[in-house]
Coordinates of C-alpha atoms in Angstrom, one line a residue:
Chain D
X1 CA 357.8 104.5 197.6
X2 CA 357.5 104.1 193.9
X3 CA 354.0 102.6 194.1
X4 CA 352.1 105.8 194.9
X5 CA 353.3 107.9 191.9
X6 CA 352.7 104.8 189.7
X7 CA 349.2 104.5 191.1
X8 CA 348.5 108.2 190.5
X9 CA 349.9 107.9 187.0
X10 CA 347.5 105.0 186.4
X11 CA 344.7 107.1 187.7
X12 CA 345.4 109.8 185.2
X13 CA 345.8 107.5 182.3
X14 CA 343.1 104.9 182.9
X15 CA 340.3 106.5 184.8
X16 CA 337.3 107.2 182.6
X17 CA 337.0 110.7 184.1
X18 CA 334.3 111.9 181.8
X19 CA 332.1 108.9 182.7
X20 CA 332.9 109.3 186.4
X21 CA 332.2 113.0 186.5
X22 CA 328.4 112.8 186.8
X23 CA 328.3 110.3 189.6
X24 CA 331.1 112.1 191.5
X25 CA 329.4 115.4 191.2
X26 CA 326.1 113.9 192.3
X27 CA 327.9 112.2 195.3
X28 CA 329.6 115.5 196.2
X29 CA 326.4 117.6 195.9
X30 CA 323.9 115.3 197.6
X31 CA 326.0 113.3 200.1
X32 CA 329.4 114.9 200.8
X33 CA 328.3 118.5 201.0
X34 CA 325.2 117.9 203.2
X35 CA 327.3 115.6 205.5
X36 CA 330.0 118.4 205.7
X37 CA 327.3 120.9 206.7
X38 CA 326.2 118.6 209.5
X39 CA 329.8 118.0 210.6
X40 CA 330.5 121.8 210.7
X41 CA 327.3 122.5 212.6
X42 CA 328.3 119.9 215.2
X43 CA 331.6 121.5 216.0
X44 CA 330.5 125.2 215.9
X45 CA 329.0 127.2 218.8
X46 CA 325.4 128.2 218.5
X47 CA 326.2 131.9 218.9
X48 CA 328.8 131.8 216.1
X49 CA 331.6 131.8 218.6
X50 CA 334.0 129.5 216.8
X51 CA 334.9 125.9 217.2
X52 CA 333.7 123.9 220.2
X53 CA 333.3 120.3 221.3
X54 CA 330.5 121.2 223.7
X55 CA 327.8 119.6 221.7
X56 CA 329.7 116.3 221.7
X57 CA 330.3 116.6 225.4
X58 CA 326.6 117.1 225.9
X59 CA 325.8 114.0 223.9
X60 CA 328.6 111.7 225.2
X61 CA 328.7 112.7 228.9
X62 CA 325.0 112.0 229.4
X63 CA 324.0 108.5 230.3
X64 CA 320.5 109.1 228.7
X65 CA 322.1 109.2 225.2
X66 CA 324.0 106.0 225.8
X67 CA 320.7 104.3 226.9
X68 CA 319.0 105.5 223.7
X69 CA 322.0 104.4 221.5
X70 CA 322.0 101.0 223.1
X71 CA 318.2 100.7 222.6
X72 CA 318.6 101.7 219.0
X73 CA 321.4 99.2 218.4
X74 CA 319.5 96.5 220.2
X75 CA 316.5 97.0 218.0
X76 CA 318.7 96.9 214.9
X77 CA 320.6 93.7 216.1
X78 CA 317.3 91.9 216.8
X79 CA 315.8 93.0 213.5
X80 CA 318.9 91.9 211.6
X81 CA 319.0 88.5 213.4
X82 CA 315.3 87.8 212.7
X83 CA 315.6 89.0 209.1
X84 CA 318.6 86.6 208.6
X85 CA 316.8 83.7 210.2
X86 CA 313.6 84.2 208.1
X87 CA 315.4 85.4 204.9
X88 CA 317.9 82.5 204.5
X89 CA 315.3 79.7 204.3
X90 CA 313.1 81.8 202.1
X91 CA 315.9 82.6 199.7
X92 CA 316.9 78.9 199.7
X93 CA 313.3 77.9 199.0
X94 CA 312.9 80.3 196.2
X95 CA 316.2 79.4 194.4
X96 CA 316.4 75.7 195.1
X97 CA 313.0 74.3 195.8
X98 CA 310.7 76.3 193.5
X99 CA 311.2 74.5 190.2
X100 CA 309.0 76.4 187.8
X101 CA 310.8 79.5 186.6
X102 CA 307.5 81.6 186.3
X103 CA 306.6 80.7 189.9
X104 CA 310.0 81.7 191.1
X105 CA 309.7 85.0 189.2
X106 CA 306.2 85.5 190.6
X107 CA 307.5 84.9 194.2
X108 CA 310.4 87.4 193.7
X109 CA 307.9 90.0 192.4
X110 CA 305.7 89.4 195.4
X111 CA 308.7 89.9 197.6
X112 CA 309.8 93.1 195.9
X113 CA 306.3 94.7 195.4
X114 CA 306.1 96.0 199.0
X115 CA 309.3 98.0 198.4
X116 CA 307.4 100.1 195.9
X117 CA 305.0 101.2 198.7
X118 CA 305.9 104.0 201.1
X119 CA 307.1 103.1 204.5
X120 CA 304.5 105.3 206.0
X121 CA 301.6 103.4 204.3
X122 CA 303.1 100.0 205.4
X123 CA 303.6 101.2 209.0
X124 CA 300.0 102.4 209.1
X125 CA 299.1 98.9 208.0
X126 CA 300.9 97.4 210.9
X127 CA 299.2 99.9 213.2
X128 CA 295.9 98.5 212.1
X129 CA 297.1 94.9 212.6
X130 CA 299.0 95.3 215.8
X131 CA 296.7 97.7 217.7
X132 CA 294.9 97.1 221.0
X133 CA 291.8 96.3 218.9
X134 CA 293.7 95.1 215.9
X135 CA 293.4 91.9 214.0
X136 CA 296.3 90.1 215.8
X137 CA 295.0 90.9 219.3
X138 CA 291.4 90.1 218.4
X139 CA 292.4 86.7 216.9
X140 CA 294.4 85.8 220.0
X141 CA 291.6 86.9 222.3
X142 CA 289.0 85.1 220.1
X143 CA 291.0 81.9 220.3
X144 CA 291.1 82.2 224.1
X145 CA 294.9 82.4 224.1
X146 CA 295.1 85.8 225.9
X147 CA 292.7 87.7 228.2
X148 CA 293.9 91.2 227.8
X149 CA 295.3 92.6 224.5
X150 CA 299.1 92.4 224.2
X151 CA 300.8 95.8 223.8
X152 CA 302.6 95.6 220.5
X153 CA 302.3 99.3 219.5
X154 CA 304.4 101.5 221.7
X155 CA 306.9 98.7 222.4
X156 CA 310.2 97.5 221.0
X157 CA 308.5 94.3 219.8
X158 CA 306.2 96.4 217.5
X159 CA 309.1 98.3 216.1
X160 CA 311.0 95.1 215.4
X161 CA 308.0 93.5 213.7
X162 CA 307.6 96.5 211.4
X163 CA 311.3 96.8 210.6
X164 CA 311.7 93.0 209.9
X165 CA 308.8 93.2 207.5
X166 CA 310.2 96.2 205.7
X167 CA 313.8 95.0 205.5
X168 CA 313.4 91.2 204.9
X169 CA 313.5 91.5 201.1
X170 CA 317.1 92.8 201.2
X171 CA 318.3 89.6 202.9
X172 CA 316.3 87.4 200.6
X173 CA 317.5 89.1 197.4
X174 CA 321.3 89.2 198.4
X175 CA 321.2 85.6 199.8
X176 CA 319.1 84.3 196.8
X177 CA 321.7 85.8 194.4
X178 CA 324.5 84.1 196.2
X179 CA 322.8 80.7 196.3
X180 CA 321.9 81.0 192.6
X181 CA 325.5 81.7 191.7
X182 CA 326.8 78.4 193.4
X183 CA 328.1 76.0 190.8
X184 CA 325.8 72.9 191.1
X185 CA 328.7 70.7 189.9
X186 CA 330.4 71.2 193.2
X187 CA 327.5 69.6 195.0
X188 CA 327.3 66.8 192.3
X189 CA 331.0 66.1 192.9
X190 CA 330.5 66.0 196.6
X191 CA 327.6 63.7 196.2
X192 CA 329.7 61.4 194.0
X193 CA 332.3 61.3 196.8
X194 CA 329.6 60.1 199.2
X195 CA 328.5 63.4 200.9
X196 CA 324.8 63.4 202.1
X197 CA 322.5 66.4 201.7
X198 CA 323.3 67.8 205.2
X199 CA 327.0 67.5 204.6
X200 CA 326.7 69.1 201.1
X201 CA 324.8 72.0 202.6
X202 CA 327.2 72.4 205.5
X203 CA 330.4 72.2 203.4
X204 CA 329.4 73.8 200.1
X205 CA 326.1 75.8 200.0
X206 CA 326.4 77.4 203.5
X207 CA 329.9 78.8 203.1
X208 CA 329.4 79.9 199.5
X209 CA 326.1 81.6 200.3
X210 CA 327.4 83.2 203.5
X211 CA 328.8 86.4 201.8
X212 CA 325.4 87.1 200.3
X213 CA 323.7 86.6 203.7
X214 CA 326.2 88.8 205.4
X215 CA 325.9 91.6 202.9
X216 CA 322.1 91.4 203.3
X217 CA 322.6 91.6 207.1
X218 CA 324.8 94.8 206.7
X219 CA 322.1 96.4 204.6
X220 CA 319.4 95.5 207.1
X221 CA 321.4 96.6 210.1
X222 CA 322.4 100.1 208.7
X223 CA 318.8 100.7 207.5
X224 CA 317.4 99.6 210.9
X225 CA 319.8 101.8 212.9
X226 CA 318.8 104.9 210.9
X227 CA 315.1 104.1 210.4
X228 CA 312.8 107.0 211.4
X229 CA 309.4 106.6 209.9
X230 CA 308.7 103.0 211.1
X231 CA 309.9 103.5 214.7
X232 CA 308.2 106.9 214.9
X233 CA 304.8 105.5 213.9
X234 CA 305.0 102.1 215.7
X235 CA 306.4 103.5 218.9
X236 CA 303.2 105.5 219.6
X237 CA 305.5 108.1 221.1
X238 CA 306.4 105.8 224.0
X239 CA 309.8 104.5 222.8
X240 CA 312.5 106.9 221.5
X241 CA 315.2 105.7 219.1
X242 CA 318.2 107.8 218.1
X243 CA 316.8 109.0 214.8
X244 CA 313.8 110.4 216.5
X245 CA 316.1 112.5 218.8
X246 CA 317.9 113.8 215.7
X247 CA 314.6 114.6 214.0
X248 CA 313.3 116.6 217.0
X249 CA 316.4 118.8 217.1
X250 CA 316.1 119.6 213.3
X251 CA 312.3 119.9 213.1
X252 CA 311.0 121.0 216.4
X253 CA 313.8 122.6 218.5
X254 CA 315.9 124.0 215.7
X255 CA 319.2 123.2 217.4
X256 CA 321.2 122.1 214.4
X257 CA 324.4 122.0 216.4
X258 CA 323.2 119.5 219.0
X259 CA 321.3 117.7 216.2
X260 CA 324.5 117.6 214.2
X261 CA 326.5 116.1 217.1
X262 CA 323.7 113.4 217.6
X263 CA 323.9 112.6 213.9
X264 CA 327.6 112.2 213.8
X265 CA 327.6 110.1 217.0
X266 CA 325.1 107.7 215.4
X267 CA 327.1 107.6 212.2
X268 CA 330.4 106.9 213.9
X269 CA 328.8 104.2 216.2
X270 CA 327.4 102.5 213.1
X271 CA 330.6 102.7 211.2
X272 CA 332.6 101.3 214.1
X273 CA 330.2 98.3 214.4
X274 CA 330.4 97.6 210.6
X275 CA 334.2 97.8 210.8
X276 CA 334.2 95.4 213.7
X277 CA 331.9 93.1 211.8
X278 CA 334.2 93.2 208.7
X279 CA 337.2 92.4 210.9
X280 CA 335.6 89.2 212.2
X281 CA 333.9 88.3 208.9
X282 CA 334.3 84.5 208.6
X283 CA 334.3 84.8 204.8
X284 CA 337.3 87.0 204.6
X285 CA 340.0 84.3 204.8
X286 CA 338.8 82.8 201.5
X287 CA 338.9 86.0 199.5
Chain S
X1 CA 326.4 114.2 159.7
X2 CA 322.7 113.4 159.5
X3 CA 322.6 112.9 163.3
X4 CA 324.3 116.2 163.9
X5 CA 321.8 118.0 161.7
X6 CA 318.9 116.3 163.6
X7 CA 320.4 117.3 167.0
X8 CA 320.9 120.9 165.8
X9 CA 317.3 121.0 164.6
X10 CA 316.0 119.7 167.9
X11 CA 318.1 122.1 169.8
X12 CA 316.8 125.0 167.7
X13 CA 313.2 124.0 168.2
X14 CA 313.8 123.6 171.9
X15 CA 315.5 127.0 172.1
X16 CA 312.6 128.6 170.2
X17 CA 310.1 126.9 172.5
X18 CA 311.8 128.0 175.7
X19 CA 312.4 131.5 174.4
X20 CA 308.7 131.8 173.5
X21 CA 307.7 130.8 177.0
X22 CA 310.2 133.0 178.8
X23 CA 307.9 136.0 179.5
X24 CA 305.1 133.6 180.8
X25 CA 307.6 132.0 183.2
X26 CA 308.5 135.3 184.7
X27 CA 304.8 135.9 185.6
X28 CA 304.9 133.3 188.2
X29 CA 305.6 133.2 192.0
X30 CA 306.5 130.4 194.3
X31 CA 304.4 130.0 197.5
X32 CA 305.3 127.6 200.3
X33 CA 302.3 125.9 201.9
X34 CA 301.3 122.6 203.6
X35 CA 300.5 119.3 202.0
X36 CA 297.3 117.4 201.9
X37 CA 293.9 119.1 202.2
X38 CA 295.5 122.3 203.6
X39 CA 297.5 122.8 200.4
X40 CA 294.5 121.9 198.2
X41 CA 292.4 124.6 200.1
X42 CA 295.1 127.3 199.8
X43 CA 295.3 126.6 196.1
X44 CA 291.5 126.6 195.6
X45 CA 290.8 129.6 197.9
X46 CA 293.8 131.9 197.3
X47 CA 296.0 130.8 194.4
X48 CA 293.4 130.0 191.8
X49 CA 291.4 133.3 192.2
X50 CA 294.7 135.2 192.3
X51 CA 295.8 133.6 189.0
X52 CA 292.4 134.3 187.4
X53 CA 292.6 137.9 188.5
X54 CA 296.2 138.7 187.6
X55 CA 297.4 136.0 185.2
X56 CA 300.3 135.3 187.5
X57 CA 300.9 131.6 188.0
X58 CA 301.5 130.2 191.5
X59 CA 304.0 127.4 191.9
X60 CA 303.5 125.4 195.2
X61 CA 306.4 124.5 197.4
X62 CA 304.9 121.9 199.7
X63 CA 306.2 121.3 203.2
X64 CA 305.4 121.6 206.9
X65 CA 306.1 125.0 208.6
X66 CA 309.4 123.7 210.0
X67 CA 310.5 122.4 206.6
X68 CA 309.6 125.7 205.0
X69 CA 311.5 127.6 207.7
X70 CA 314.5 125.3 207.0
X71 CA 314.3 126.2 203.3
X72 CA 314.0 129.9 203.9
X73 CA 317.1 129.8 206.2
X74 CA 319.1 127.9 203.6
X75 CA 318.1 130.3 200.8
X76 CA 318.6 133.5 202.7
X77 CA 321.0 134.8 200.1
X78 CA 318.8 134.1 197.1
X79 CA 315.3 133.0 198.0
X80 CA 313.3 131.0 195.4
X81 CA 310.2 131.2 197.6
X82 CA 308.3 134.5 197.4
X83 CA 305.6 134.0 200.0
X84 CA 305.2 131.3 202.7
X85 CA 302.6 129.9 205.1
X86 CA 303.9 129.0 208.5
X87 CA 302.1 128.3 211.8
X88 CA 302.2 130.4 214.9
X89 CA 305.4 129.7 216.8
X90 CA 307.4 128.9 213.8
X91 CA 306.4 132.3 212.4
X92 CA 308.2 134.1 215.3
X93 CA 311.3 132.0 214.8
X94 CA 311.3 133.0 211.1
X95 CA 311.1 136.7 212.1
X96 CA 314.0 136.2 214.6
X97 CA 316.0 134.5 211.8
X98 CA 315.5 137.5 209.6
X99 CA 313.9 135.6 206.6
X100 CA 310.6 137.5 206.4
X101 CA 309.9 141.0 205.1
X102 CA 307.8 143.8 206.6
X103 CA 304.1 143.7 205.5
X104 CA 303.7 147.4 204.6
X105 CA 300.1 148.7 204.9
X106 CA 300.9 151.2 202.2
X107 CA 301.6 148.4 199.7
X108 CA 298.9 145.9 201.0
X109 CA 295.5 147.5 200.5
X110 CA 293.6 144.6 202.2
X111 CA 295.7 144.6 205.4
X112 CA 293.0 146.8 206.9
X113 CA 290.4 144.0 206.4
X114 CA 292.2 141.9 209.0
X115 CA 291.6 142.0 212.8
X116 CA 294.4 144.2 214.3
X117 CA 295.5 141.3 216.5
X118 CA 295.9 139.1 213.5
X119 CA 298.7 141.2 212.1
X120 CA 301.9 140.1 214.0
X121 CA 304.4 142.9 214.6
X122 CA 307.6 143.2 216.5
X123 CA 309.8 146.3 216.7
X124 CA 307.6 148.1 214.2
X125 CA 307.8 145.3 211.6
X126 CA 304.7 143.4 210.6
X127 CA 306.3 140.0 210.1
X128 CA 303.1 137.9 209.5
X129 CA 299.4 138.0 208.9
X130 CA 297.0 135.4 210.0
X131 CA 294.9 133.6 207.4
X132 CA 292.8 131.8 209.9
X133 CA 292.7 130.2 213.4
X134 CA 292.3 126.5 214.3
X135 CA 291.9 124.8 217.6
X136 CA 292.8 121.7 219.5
X137 CA 290.0 120.3 221.8
X138 CA 288.8 116.9 223.0
X139 CA 287.6 114.2 220.6
X140 CA 285.8 111.1 221.9
X141 CA 284.3 107.9 220.6
X142 CA 280.5 108.2 221.3
X143 CA 280.0 104.5 221.3
X144 CA 282.8 103.6 223.7
X145 CA 282.8 106.7 226.1
X146 CA 279.6 106.7 228.1
X147 CA 279.7 110.3 229.4
X148 CA 281.1 113.0 227.1
X149 CA 284.2 114.5 228.6
X150 CA 283.7 118.1 229.9
X151 CA 287.2 119.0 231.1
X152 CA 290.7 118.4 230.1
X153 CA 291.1 116.6 233.4
X154 CA 288.6 113.9 232.3
X155 CA 291.3 112.5 230.0
X156 CA 293.0 111.2 233.2
X157 CA 290.0 109.0 234.1
X158 CA 291.2 105.4 234.8
X159 CA 288.8 103.9 232.3
X160 CA 290.7 105.6 229.5
X161 CA 294.0 103.9 230.4
X162 CA 295.9 102.9 227.1
X163 CA 293.1 104.4 225.0
X164 CA 293.8 108.1 225.4
X165 CA 296.0 110.2 223.1
X166 CA 297.9 113.5 223.2
X167 CA 300.2 115.2 220.7
X168 CA 304.0 114.6 221.1
X169 CA 306.5 117.5 221.0
X170 CA 307.2 116.6 217.4
X171 CA 303.6 117.7 216.6
X172 CA 303.1 121.5 216.3
X173 CA 300.5 121.3 219.1
X174 CA 302.6 119.1 221.5
X175 CA 304.7 121.7 223.3
X176 CA 302.1 124.6 223.4
X177 CA 299.4 122.2 224.7
X178 CA 301.8 121.0 227.4
X179 CA 302.2 124.6 228.6
X180 CA 298.5 125.3 228.2
X181 CA 297.7 122.4 230.6
X182 CA 300.7 123.5 232.9
X183 CA 299.0 126.9 233.3
X184 CA 295.5 125.5 233.6
X185 CA 296.7 123.3 236.6
X186 CA 298.2 126.4 238.1
X187 CA 301.7 124.9 238.3
X188 CA 304.5 127.3 239.0
X189 CA 306.0 128.9 235.9
X190 CA 309.4 127.3 235.0
X191 CA 308.9 124.2 237.2
X192 CA 307.9 121.6 234.7
X193 CA 308.1 118.6 237.1
X194 CA 304.5 118.6 238.3
X195 CA 303.1 118.7 234.7
X196 CA 305.5 115.9 233.7
X197 CA 304.2 113.8 236.6
X198 CA 300.6 114.4 235.4
X199 CA 301.5 113.3 231.9
X200 CA 303.3 110.2 233.2
X201 CA 300.2 109.3 235.2
X202 CA 298.1 109.5 232.1
X203 CA 299.0 106.1 230.6
X204 CA 298.5 107.4 227.1
X205 CA 298.2 104.8 224.4
X206 CA 299.6 107.2 221.8
X207 CA 301.5 110.4 221.8
X208 CA 301.1 111.4 218.1
X209 CA 303.7 113.1 215.9
X210 CA 301.5 113.5 212.9
X211 CA 297.8 114.4 213.2
X212 CA 297.1 111.7 210.6
X213 CA 298.2 109.1 213.2
X214 CA 295.6 110.4 215.7
X215 CA 292.9 110.4 213.0
X216 CA 293.9 106.8 212.1
X217 CA 293.7 105.8 215.8
X218 CA 290.3 107.3 216.3
X219 CA 289.1 105.8 213.1
X220 CA 290.1 102.3 214.0
X221 CA 288.8 102.6 217.6
X222 CA 292.4 102.2 218.9
X223 CA 292.1 105.5 220.8
X224 CA 288.7 106.4 222.2
X225 CA 289.4 109.9 223.7
X226 CA 292.1 112.5 223.5
X227 CA 293.3 115.9 222.2
X228 CA 292.9 116.4 218.5
X229 CA 292.6 119.2 215.9
X230 CA 289.0 120.4 215.5
X231 CA 289.1 120.5 211.7
X232 CA 290.6 116.9 211.5
X233 CA 287.9 115.8 214.0
X234 CA 285.1 117.2 211.7
X235 CA 286.6 115.5 208.7
X236 CA 286.1 112.2 210.6
X237 CA 282.7 113.1 212.0
X238 CA 281.6 114.1 208.4
X239 CA 282.5 110.5 207.4
X240 CA 279.8 109.3 209.8
X241 CA 282.3 107.9 212.4
X242 CA 280.8 107.8 215.9
X243 CA 283.0 110.6 217.1
X244 CA 282.2 113.8 219.0
X245 CA 284.2 117.0 219.5
X246 CA 284.1 118.8 222.9
X247 CA 285.2 122.3 223.8
X248 CA 286.4 121.6 227.4
X249 CA 285.2 124.0 230.1
X250 CA 288.7 125.4 230.4
X251 CA 288.7 126.3 226.7
X252 CA 290.4 125.0 223.6
X253 CA 294.0 125.7 222.7
X254 CA 294.3 127.5 219.4
X255 CA 296.8 128.8 216.9
X256 CA 296.8 130.1 213.4
X257 CA 298.2 129.6 209.9
X258 CA 300.1 132.7 208.9
X259 CA 301.2 134.1 205.6
X260 CA 304.6 135.8 205.2
X261 CA 306.4 137.8 202.6
X262 CA 309.9 136.3 202.1
X263 CA 312.8 138.8 202.6
X264 CA 314.8 139.3 199.4
X265 CA 312.2 138.0 197.1
X266 CA 312.8 139.3 193.6
X267 CA 309.1 139.3 192.9
X268 CA 308.0 141.3 195.9
X269 CA 305.1 143.2 194.2
X270 CA 303.6 140.0 192.9
X271 CA 304.0 138.2 196.3
X272 CA 302.3 141.2 198.0
X273 CA 299.4 141.0 195.5
X274 CA 299.1 137.3 196.4
X275 CA 299.0 138.1 200.2
X276 CA 296.4 140.8 199.4
X277 CA 294.3 138.1 197.7
X278 CA 294.5 135.9 200.9
X279 CA 293.1 138.8 202.9
X280 CA 289.9 139.2 200.8
X281 CA 286.6 138.2 202.4
X282 CA 286.1 135.7 199.6
X283 CA 289.3 133.8 200.2
X284 CA 288.8 133.8 204.0
X285 CA 285.2 132.5 203.6
X286 CA 286.5 129.8 201.3
X287 CA 289.2 128.7 203.8
X288 CA 286.5 128.7 206.6
X289 CA 284.4 126.3 204.5
X290 CA 287.1 124.0 203.4
X291 CA 289.3 123.9 206.5
X292 CA 287.0 125.3 209.2
X293 CA 289.7 128.0 209.7
X294 CA 288.3 130.8 211.9
X295 CA 288.7 133.9 209.7
X296 CA 291.1 136.6 210.7
X297 CA 289.4 138.9 208.1
X298 CA 286.6 140.9 209.6
X299 CA 283.0 140.7 208.2
X300 CA 283.3 137.2 206.7
X301 CA 279.9 135.5 206.4
X302 CA 279.7 131.7 206.4
X303 CA 276.7 129.4 206.5
X304 CA 275.4 128.0 209.8
X305 CA 276.8 124.5 209.2
X306 CA 280.4 125.9 208.7
X307 CA 280.0 128.4 211.6
X308 CA 279.4 125.5 214.1
X309 CA 282.7 124.0 213.1
X310 CA 284.8 127.1 213.5
X311 CA 287.3 127.0 216.4
X312 CA 285.2 129.4 218.4
X313 CA 281.9 127.8 217.5
X314 CA 278.7 129.3 216.2
X315 CA 278.5 132.5 218.2
X316 CA 282.1 133.1 219.5
X317 CA 285.0 135.1 218.2
X318 CA 288.8 135.0 218.2
X319 CA 288.6 136.5 221.8
X320 CA 287.3 133.1 223.0
X321 CA 290.5 131.3 222.0
X322 CA 293.4 130.6 224.3
X323 CA 296.3 131.6 222.1
X324 CA 299.8 130.8 223.2
X325 CA 302.5 133.3 224.1
X326 CA 304.9 132.1 221.5
X327 CA 307.9 133.8 223.0
X328 CA 307.4 131.8 226.2
X329 CA 306.7 128.6 224.3
X330 CA 309.7 128.9 222.1
X331 CA 312.0 129.8 225.1
X332 CA 310.8 126.7 227.0
X333 CA 310.6 124.4 223.9
X334 CA 314.1 122.8 224.2
X335 CA 313.6 122.1 227.9
X336 CA 310.2 120.6 227.4
X337 CA 311.4 118.4 224.5
X338 CA 314.3 117.2 226.6
X339 CA 312.3 116.4 229.8
X340 CA 309.6 114.8 227.6
X341 CA 312.2 112.4 226.0
X342 CA 313.7 111.5 229.4
X343 CA 310.6 111.1 231.4
X344 CA 307.5 110.5 229.2
X345 CA 308.7 108.9 225.9
X346 CA 310.3 106.0 227.8
X347 CA 308.4 102.9 228.8

């Protein structure tokens, strides 16, 4: 009972309020307030007739929305899994194998440069590569590996390829940082005690780098679930993900109430999954 | 102490600078228009001559029609936009939402220059004026399509499987073109199922949201035939791409870009003067040359090369266009988007 007032007292005394004011105001104005507007719209009737849960009923009682939610999550899961599988070895290679510091820096710059380009431009690039008459299909056909072009655009595969490309740097950067922070003396000590390279990796590097890999995975998953531009362009209008449904309601149909309910459902579903992931996080026991 | 003196001096200079500029800042209006070459054309054809004639600066607020409508709805109490371009369809919604002001013929001397049908009125309120028409017809790749398509039905030929494109409902032409074809096929009003079945049988390679995606697909040869905006098609043809534009025998679907006076604008007189400028023959001719917009202003003369690219062609007029009944389109829009998502935009 005494802890709460003590905590509040500490808040009053020690919090650098003048320093916090700017970020708090920014957060309130550009995140909390717009989110509140969406929340309010999702529980109010279109004709101004007070509070209602009708928009949520419309979303949740319709199997179609569950199908689209599952498809969206499936794309995000697969994207995250592939980004982790590609990102970990790449991060390890950059931190542990590349010896020259300038080369390592150059590699990191190469990795980060695409982030400075708009998603739209990068997605258009993939449209050129993955198209029916794109470089990938023409190369495969030229090599005699396929007879008819493979449909990448307008499929889940195309969306996953685009998202992995765009989101991979996040896994490499977080994992790379975690690997770089590992104290090399731990591995030297293990080596002195007779551990081979595989055992050193399994017992030291892997567990200590796992938090970095997992935080990268969380970033990739949340960005993939909410991605709009890449799926919209690479789906060719033949696959619908949840963010596209939300966009349509706000930009084409102007039903902000139904659109708001769709937004909140996606937000809650994502938060529940992240909460579940945190609950089974294998790195938690050690911290 | 020295630092304080410096700060005070800088503050004084800044105050003097801003105070000196204050009267000039008041002589400015904010106009919402589209991005890309459309925005550039509105600036060159309307805003620049307006500023030269009146000394009033024009600040651009760039966004699509729907984004502009969103801003106007949000700023209802204190608008920062004085005049706004929005497309047909969205224009009607803006009027229903009460964010646009009556265009008063007594205050707009050039309103008489415009075709009567291009001044949009409801309940005695002129809520919008057209600044030019544009059309959606059929674009095809001349090197890959042997016989030029003649009808909208030609898009359903089996040889175009996976290489034909139509606009999605997220594109401004998606829903109205769906209804245009629905009527063309003589399907019963209100029963969308037969048209949905036709769309599903199309095997489209691309339902485009942004017209840039369609241009890109035609440019790379990814799509070889489909519906596209005539002006965008001419941009590609002018770059010597092997593309052709066809007016199908059933006609092209068309709409217009409209200018609106924002309700509650504190700079109403200046915004009206801007709209007056847009309704001059010079501005309309300039928009026809830059965007191939069919003029809503009467008596506009353009050269033969531009005339061929107008939505109604060299010898036609606005009467040749199949314009949408926007009340009907907007009423059916939620249903069409919903059925599209469930039936068409799913593999």
